[in-house]
Amino acid sequence: MRTINEIIIHCSATAEGKDYTTEDIRRWHEARGFKTIGYHYVIYRDGGLHFGRKIEDQGAHCLKHNANSIGICYIGGCAADGKTPKDTRTVDQKRTLVRLLKDLKRQFPKATIHGHNEFAKKACPCFDVQKFVNDFGL
């Protein structure tokens, strides 16, 4: 098993109110030369939790942080124009994210939780992850 030091949260950078699937993201990533989807988990707008890569497999979601991290992506992250960064998480997505993070912290208690924007010049995941972590005692 890989050593997991970080849990990194992403958004799909898609327009609010639009549904996309793990398979959509897999196709996008494969078109960019990835062997498969880069994330380990994807949270749909209805709160459904879907699997991407196996946790045992290194992700492809955050440059220089993939070897020892888990990548989580929620569908959304942009306003209706599909370009402007926006926290579009639904109540169901937030609930699922909290449950998933609590579960992952039980499995990997030393892992720290981050937003992609902490490691890259991007708005992703379009919300303040550290505030979210503090608010929920993660």
Coordinates of N, CA and C in Angstrom, one line a residue:
M1 N 0.8 -1.2 0.0 CA 0.0 0.0 0.0 C 0.9 1.3 0.0
R2 N 0.4 2.2 -0.7 CA 1.2 3.5 -0.8 C 1.0 4.2 0.6
T3 N 2.0 5.0 0.9 CA 1.9 6.0 2.0 C 1.1 7.2 1.6
I4 N 0.1 7.5 2.3 CA -0.8 8.6 2.0 C -0.5 9.7 3.0
N5 N 0.0 10.8 2.5 CA 0.3 12.0 3.3 C -0.7 13.2 3.1
E6 N -1.4 13.2 1.9 CA -2.3 14.3 1.6 C -3.5 13.8 0.9
I7 N -4.6 14.5 1.2 CA -5.9 14.3 0.5 C -6.2 15.6 -0.2
I8 N -6.3 15.6 -1.5 CA -6.4 16.8 -2.3 C -7.7 16.9 -3.0
I9 N -8.4 18.0 -2.8 CA -9.8 18.2 -3.3 C -9.7 19.0 -4.6
H10 N -10.5 18.6 -5.6 CA -10.6 19.2 -6.9 C -12.0 19.5 -7.3
C11 N -12.2 20.3 -8.3 CA -13.5 20.4 -8.9 C -13.3 20.0 -10.4
S12 N -14.4 19.6 -11.1 CA -14.3 19.2 -12.5 C -14.2 20.4 -13.4
A13 N -14.3 21.6 -12.9 CA -14.3 22.9 -13.7 C -15.3 22.8 -14.8
T14 N -16.5 22.4 -14.4 CA -17.6 22.4 -15.3 C -18.7 23.3 -14.8
A15 N -19.6 23.7 -15.7 CA -20.7 24.7 -15.4 C -21.6 24.1 -14.4
E16 N -22.0 25.0 -13.5 CA -23.0 24.6 -12.4 C -24.3 24.1 -13.1
G17 N -24.9 23.2 -12.4 CA -26.2 22.6 -12.8 C -26.1 21.6 -13.9
K18 N -24.9 21.3 -14.3 CA -24.7 20.2 -15.4 C -24.1 19.0 -14.8
D19 N -24.6 17.9 -15.2 CA -24.1 16.6 -14.7 C -23.0 16.0 -15.7
Y20 N -22.0 15.5 -15.0 CA -21.0 14.8 -15.8 C -20.7 13.5 -15.0
T21 N -20.0 12.5 -15.6 CA -19.8 11.3 -14.9 C -18.3 11.0 -14.8
T22 N -18.0 10.0 -14.1 CA -16.6 9.5 -14.0 C -16.1 9.1 -15.4
E23 N -17.0 8.5 -16.2 CA -16.6 8.1 -17.5 C -16.3 9.3 -18.4
D24 N -17.0 10.4 -18.2 CA -16.7 11.7 -18.9 C -15.3 12.1 -18.6
I25 N -15.0 12.2 -17.3 CA -13.7 12.6 -16.8 C -12.6 11.7 -17.3
R26 N -12.9 10.4 -17.3 CA -11.9 9.4 -17.8 C -11.6 9.7 -19.3
R27 N -12.6 10.0 -20.1 CA -12.3 10.3 -21.5 C -11.5 11.6 -21.6
W28 N -11.8 12.6 -20.8 CA -11.1 13.9 -20.9 C -9.6 13.6 -20.5
H29 N -9.4 12.8 -19.5 CA -8.0 12.6 -19.0 C -7.3 11.7 -20.0
E30 N -7.9 10.7 -20.6 CA -7.3 9.9 -21.6 C -6.9 10.7 -22.8
A31 N -7.8 11.7 -23.2 CA -7.5 12.5 -24.3 C -6.2 13.4 -24.1
R32 N -5.9 13.6 -22.8 CA -4.8 14.4 -22.4 C -3.5 13.5 -22.2
G33 N -3.7 12.2 -22.4 CA -2.5 11.3 -22.4 C -2.4 10.5 -21.1
F34 N -3.4 10.7 -20.2 CA -3.4 9.9 -18.9 C -3.8 8.5 -19.3
K35 N -3.4 7.5 -18.5 CA -3.8 6.1 -18.7 C -5.2 5.9 -18.4
T36 N -5.8 6.6 -17.5 CA -7.2 6.6 -17.1 C -7.5 7.8 -16.3
I37 N -8.6 7.9 -15.6 CA -9.0 9.0 -14.8 C -7.9 9.3 -13.8
G38 N -7.7 10.5 -13.5 CA -6.6 10.9 -12.6 C -7.0 10.9 -11.1
Y39 N -8.3 11.0 -10.8 CA -8.8 11.0 -9.4 C -9.2 9.7 -8.9
H40 N -9.2 9.6 -7.6 CA -9.5 8.3 -6.9 C -11.0 8.3 -6.6
Y41 N -11.6 9.5 -6.4 CA -13.1 9.6 -6.1 C -13.7 10.7 -6.9
V42 N -14.9 10.6 -7.3 CA -15.7 11.7 -7.9 C -17.0 11.7 -7.2
I43 N -17.4 13.0 -6.9 CA -18.7 13.2 -6.2 C -19.7 13.9 -7.1
Y44 N -20.7 13.2 -7.5 CA -21.7 13.7 -8.4 C -22.6 14.8 -7.7
R45 N -23.3 15.5 -8.5 CA -24.1 16.6 -8.0 C -25.2 16.1 -7.0
D46 N -25.7 14.9 -7.2 CA -26.7 14.3 -6.3 C -26.1 13.7 -5.0
G47 N -24.8 13.8 -4.9 CA -24.1 13.3 -3.7 C -23.5 11.9 -3.9
G48 N -23.8 11.3 -5.0 CA -23.3 9.9 -5.3 C -21.8 9.9 -5.3
L49 N -21.2 8.9 -4.7 CA -19.8 8.8 -4.6 C -19.4 7.7 -5.6
H50 N -18.5 8.0 -6.5 CA -18.0 7.1 -7.6 C -16.5 7.0 -7.5
F51 N -16.1 5.8 -7.9 CA -14.7 5.5 -7.9 C -14.0 5.7 -9.2
G52 N -12.8 6.3 -9.1 CA -11.9 6.4 -10.3 C -10.8 5.4 -10.2
R53 N -9.6 5.9 -9.9 CA -8.4 5.0 -9.7 C -8.6 4.3 -8.4
K54 N -7.9 3.1 -8.3 CA -7.9 2.5 -7.0 C -6.9 3.3 -6.1
I55 N -7.2 3.3 -4.8 CA -6.3 4.0 -3.9 C -4.9 3.5 -3.9
E56 N -4.8 2.2 -4.2 CA -3.4 1.6 -4.2 C -2.6 2.2 -5.4
D57 N -3.3 2.7 -6.4 CA -2.6 3.3 -7.6 C -2.4 4.8 -7.4
Q58 N -1.2 5.2 -7.8 CA -0.9 6.6 -7.8 C -1.9 7.4 -8.7
G59 N -2.3 8.5 -8.2 CA -3.2 9.3 -9.0 C -2.5 10.2 -10.0
A60 N -3.2 11.0 -10.8 CA -2.7 11.9 -11.7 C -3.6 13.2 -11.6
H61 N -3.4 13.9 -10.5 CA -4.3 15.0 -10.3 C -3.7 16.2 -9.7
C62 N -2.4 16.1 -9.3 CA -1.7 17.3 -8.7 C -0.2 17.1 -8.8
L63 N 0.4 17.8 -9.8 CA 1.8 17.8 -10.1 C 2.6 17.8 -8.8
K64 N 3.6 16.9 -8.7 CA 4.5 16.7 -7.6 C 3.9 16.2 -6.3
H65 N 2.6 15.9 -6.3 CA 1.9 15.4 -5.1 C 1.2 14.1 -5.4
N66 N 1.3 13.5 -6.5 CA 0.5 12.3 -6.8 C 1.0 11.0 -6.1
A67 N 2.3 10.9 -5.9 CA 2.8 9.7 -5.3 C 2.2 9.3 -4.0
N68 N 1.9 10.3 -3.1 CA 1.5 10.0 -1.8 C 0.2 10.8 -1.4
S69 N -0.7 10.9 -2.4 CA -2.0 11.6 -2.1 C -3.2 10.8 -2.7
I70 N -4.3 11.2 -2.3 CA -5.6 10.7 -2.8 C -6.3 12.0 -3.4
G71 N -6.8 11.8 -4.6 CA -7.5 12.9 -5.3 C -9.0 12.7 -5.3
I72 N -9.7 13.7 -4.8 CA -11.2 13.7 -4.8 C -11.6 14.9 -5.7
C73 N -12.6 14.6 -6.6 CA -13.1 15.6 -7.5 C -14.7 15.7 -7.3
Y74 N -15.2 16.9 -7.1 CA -16.6 17.1 -7.2 C -17.0 17.7 -8.5
I75 N -18.2 17.3 -9.0 CA -18.7 17.8 -10.3 C -19.1 19.3 -10.1
G76 N -18.6 20.2 -10.9 CA -18.9 21.6 -10.8 C -17.7 22.4 -10.7
G77 N -17.9 23.6 -10.1 CA -16.7 24.5 -9.9 C -16.7 25.7 -10.7
C78 N -17.6 25.8 -11.7 CA -17.7 27.0 -12.5 C -19.2 27.5 -12.5
A79 N -19.3 28.8 -12.7 CA -20.6 29.4 -12.9 C -21.2 28.9 -14.2
A80 N -22.5 29.3 -14.4 CA -23.2 28.9 -15.6 C -22.4 29.1 -16.9
D81 N -21.6 30.1 -16.9 CA -20.8 30.4 -18.2 C -19.7 29.4 -18.5
G82 N -19.5 28.5 -17.5 CA -18.5 27.4 -17.7 C -17.1 27.9 -17.6
K83 N -16.9 29.2 -17.1 CA -15.5 29.7 -17.1 C -15.2 30.4 -15.7
T84 N -16.1 31.1 -15.2 CA -15.9 31.8 -13.9 C -15.9 30.8 -12.7
P85 N -14.8 30.8 -12.0 CA -14.8 29.9 -10.8 C -15.9 30.2 -9.8
K86 N -16.5 29.2 -9.3 CA -17.6 29.3 -8.3 C -17.8 28.1 -7.5
D87 N -18.0 28.2 -6.2 CA -18.3 27.1 -5.4 C -19.8 26.6 -5.7
T88 N -19.9 25.6 -6.5 CA -21.2 25.1 -6.9 C -21.6 23.8 -6.2
R89 N -20.9 23.4 -5.2 CA -21.3 22.2 -4.4 C -22.7 22.2 -3.9
T90 N -23.4 21.2 -4.2 CA -24.7 21.0 -3.6 C -24.6 20.6 -2.2
V91 N -25.8 20.7 -1.5 CA -25.8 20.2 -0.1 C -25.4 18.7 -0.1
D92 N -25.9 17.9 -1.0 CA -25.6 16.5 -1.1 C -24.1 16.3 -1.3
Q93 N -23.5 17.1 -2.2 CA -22.0 16.9 -2.4 C -21.2 17.3 -1.1
K94 N -21.7 18.3 -0.4 CA -21.0 18.6 0.8 C -21.1 17.5 1.8
R95 N -22.3 16.9 2.0 CA -22.5 15.8 2.9 C -21.6 14.7 2.6
T96 N -21.5 14.3 1.3 CA -20.7 13.2 0.9 C -19.3 13.5 1.1
L97 N -18.8 14.7 0.8 CA -17.4 15.0 1.0 C -17.0 14.9 2.4
V98 N -17.9 15.4 3.3 CA -17.6 15.3 4.8 C -17.4 13.8 5.2
R99 N -18.4 13.0 4.7 CA -18.4 11.5 5.1 C -17.1 10.9 4.5
L100 N -16.8 11.2 3.3 CA -15.6 10.6 2.6 C -14.3 11.1 3.4
L101 N -14.2 12.3 3.7 CA -13.0 12.8 4.3 C -12.9 12.2 5.7
K102 N -14.0 12.1 6.5 CA -13.9 11.4 7.8 C -13.4 10.0 7.6
D103 N -13.9 9.3 6.6 CA -13.5 7.9 6.4 C -12.1 7.8 6.0
L104 N -11.6 8.7 5.2 CA -10.2 8.7 4.7 C -9.3 9.0 5.9
K105 N -9.7 10.0 6.7 CA -8.9 10.4 7.9 C -8.8 9.2 8.9
R106 N -9.8 8.4 9.0 CA -9.7 7.2 9.9 C -8.7 6.2 9.3
Q107 N -8.7 6.1 8.0 CA -7.7 5.2 7.3 C -6.3 5.7 7.3
F108 N -6.2 7.0 7.1 CA -4.9 7.7 7.0 C -4.9 8.9 7.9
P109 N -4.8 8.6 9.3 CA -4.9 9.7 10.2 C -3.9 10.8 10.1
K110 N -2.7 10.5 9.6 CA -1.7 11.6 9.4 C -1.8 12.4 8.2
A111 N -2.7 12.0 7.3 CA -2.9 12.8 6.0 C -3.5 14.1 6.3
T112 N -3.0 15.1 5.6 CA -3.5 16.5 5.6 C -4.5 16.7 4.4
I113 N -5.4 17.6 4.6 CA -6.4 17.8 3.6 C -6.1 19.2 2.9
H114 N -6.2 19.2 1.6 CA -5.8 20.4 0.9 C -6.8 20.6 -0.3
G115 N -6.8 21.9 -0.8 CA -7.4 22.2 -2.1 C -6.3 22.2 -3.1
H116 N -6.7 21.9 -4.4 CA -5.7 21.8 -5.5 C -5.0 23.2 -5.6
N117 N -5.8 24.3 -5.3 CA -5.2 25.6 -5.4 C -4.1 25.9 -4.4
E118 N -3.9 25.1 -3.4 CA -2.7 25.2 -2.5 C -1.4 24.8 -3.2
F119 N -1.5 24.1 -4.3 CA -0.3 23.6 -5.0 C -0.2 24.0 -6.4
A120 N -1.2 24.7 -6.9 CA -1.1 25.1 -8.3 C -1.8 26.5 -8.4
K121 N -1.5 27.3 -9.4 CA -2.1 28.6 -9.6 C -3.4 28.4 -10.4
K122 N -4.4 27.8 -9.6 CA -5.7 27.5 -10.1 C -6.7 27.9 -9.1
A123 N -8.0 28.1 -9.5 CA -9.0 28.4 -8.5 C -9.5 27.1 -7.9
C124 N -9.3 26.0 -8.5 CA -9.8 24.7 -8.1 C -9.4 24.4 -6.7
P125 N -10.3 24.0 -5.9 CA -11.7 23.5 -6.1 C -12.8 24.6 -5.9
C126 N -12.4 25.8 -5.9 CA -13.3 27.0 -5.9 C -14.0 27.2 -4.6
F127 N -13.4 26.7 -3.5 CA -13.9 27.0 -2.2 C -12.7 26.9 -1.2
D128 N -12.8 27.5 0.0 CA -11.8 27.5 0.9 C -11.7 26.2 1.7
V129 N -10.8 25.3 1.3 CA -10.8 23.9 1.8 C -10.4 24.0 3.3
Q130 N -9.5 24.9 3.7 CA -9.0 24.9 5.1 C -10.2 25.4 6.0
K131 N -11.0 26.3 5.5 CA -12.2 26.7 6.3 C -13.1 25.6 6.4
F132 N -13.4 24.9 5.4 CA -14.3 23.7 5.3 C -13.8 22.6 6.3
V133 N -12.5 22.4 6.3 CA -11.9 21.4 7.2 C -12.1 21.8 8.6
N134 N -11.8 23.1 8.9 CA -12.0 23.6 10.3 C -13.4 23.5 10.7
D135 N -14.3 23.9 9.9 CA -15.8 24.0 10.2 C -16.3 22.6 10.6
F136 N -15.7 21.6 10.0 CA -16.2 20.2 10.2 C -15.3 19.4 11.1
G137 N -14.3 20.0 11.7 CA -13.4 19.4 12.6 C -12.6 18.2 12.0
L138 N -12.3 18.4 10.7 CA -11.6 17.3 10.0 C -10.1 17.5 10.2

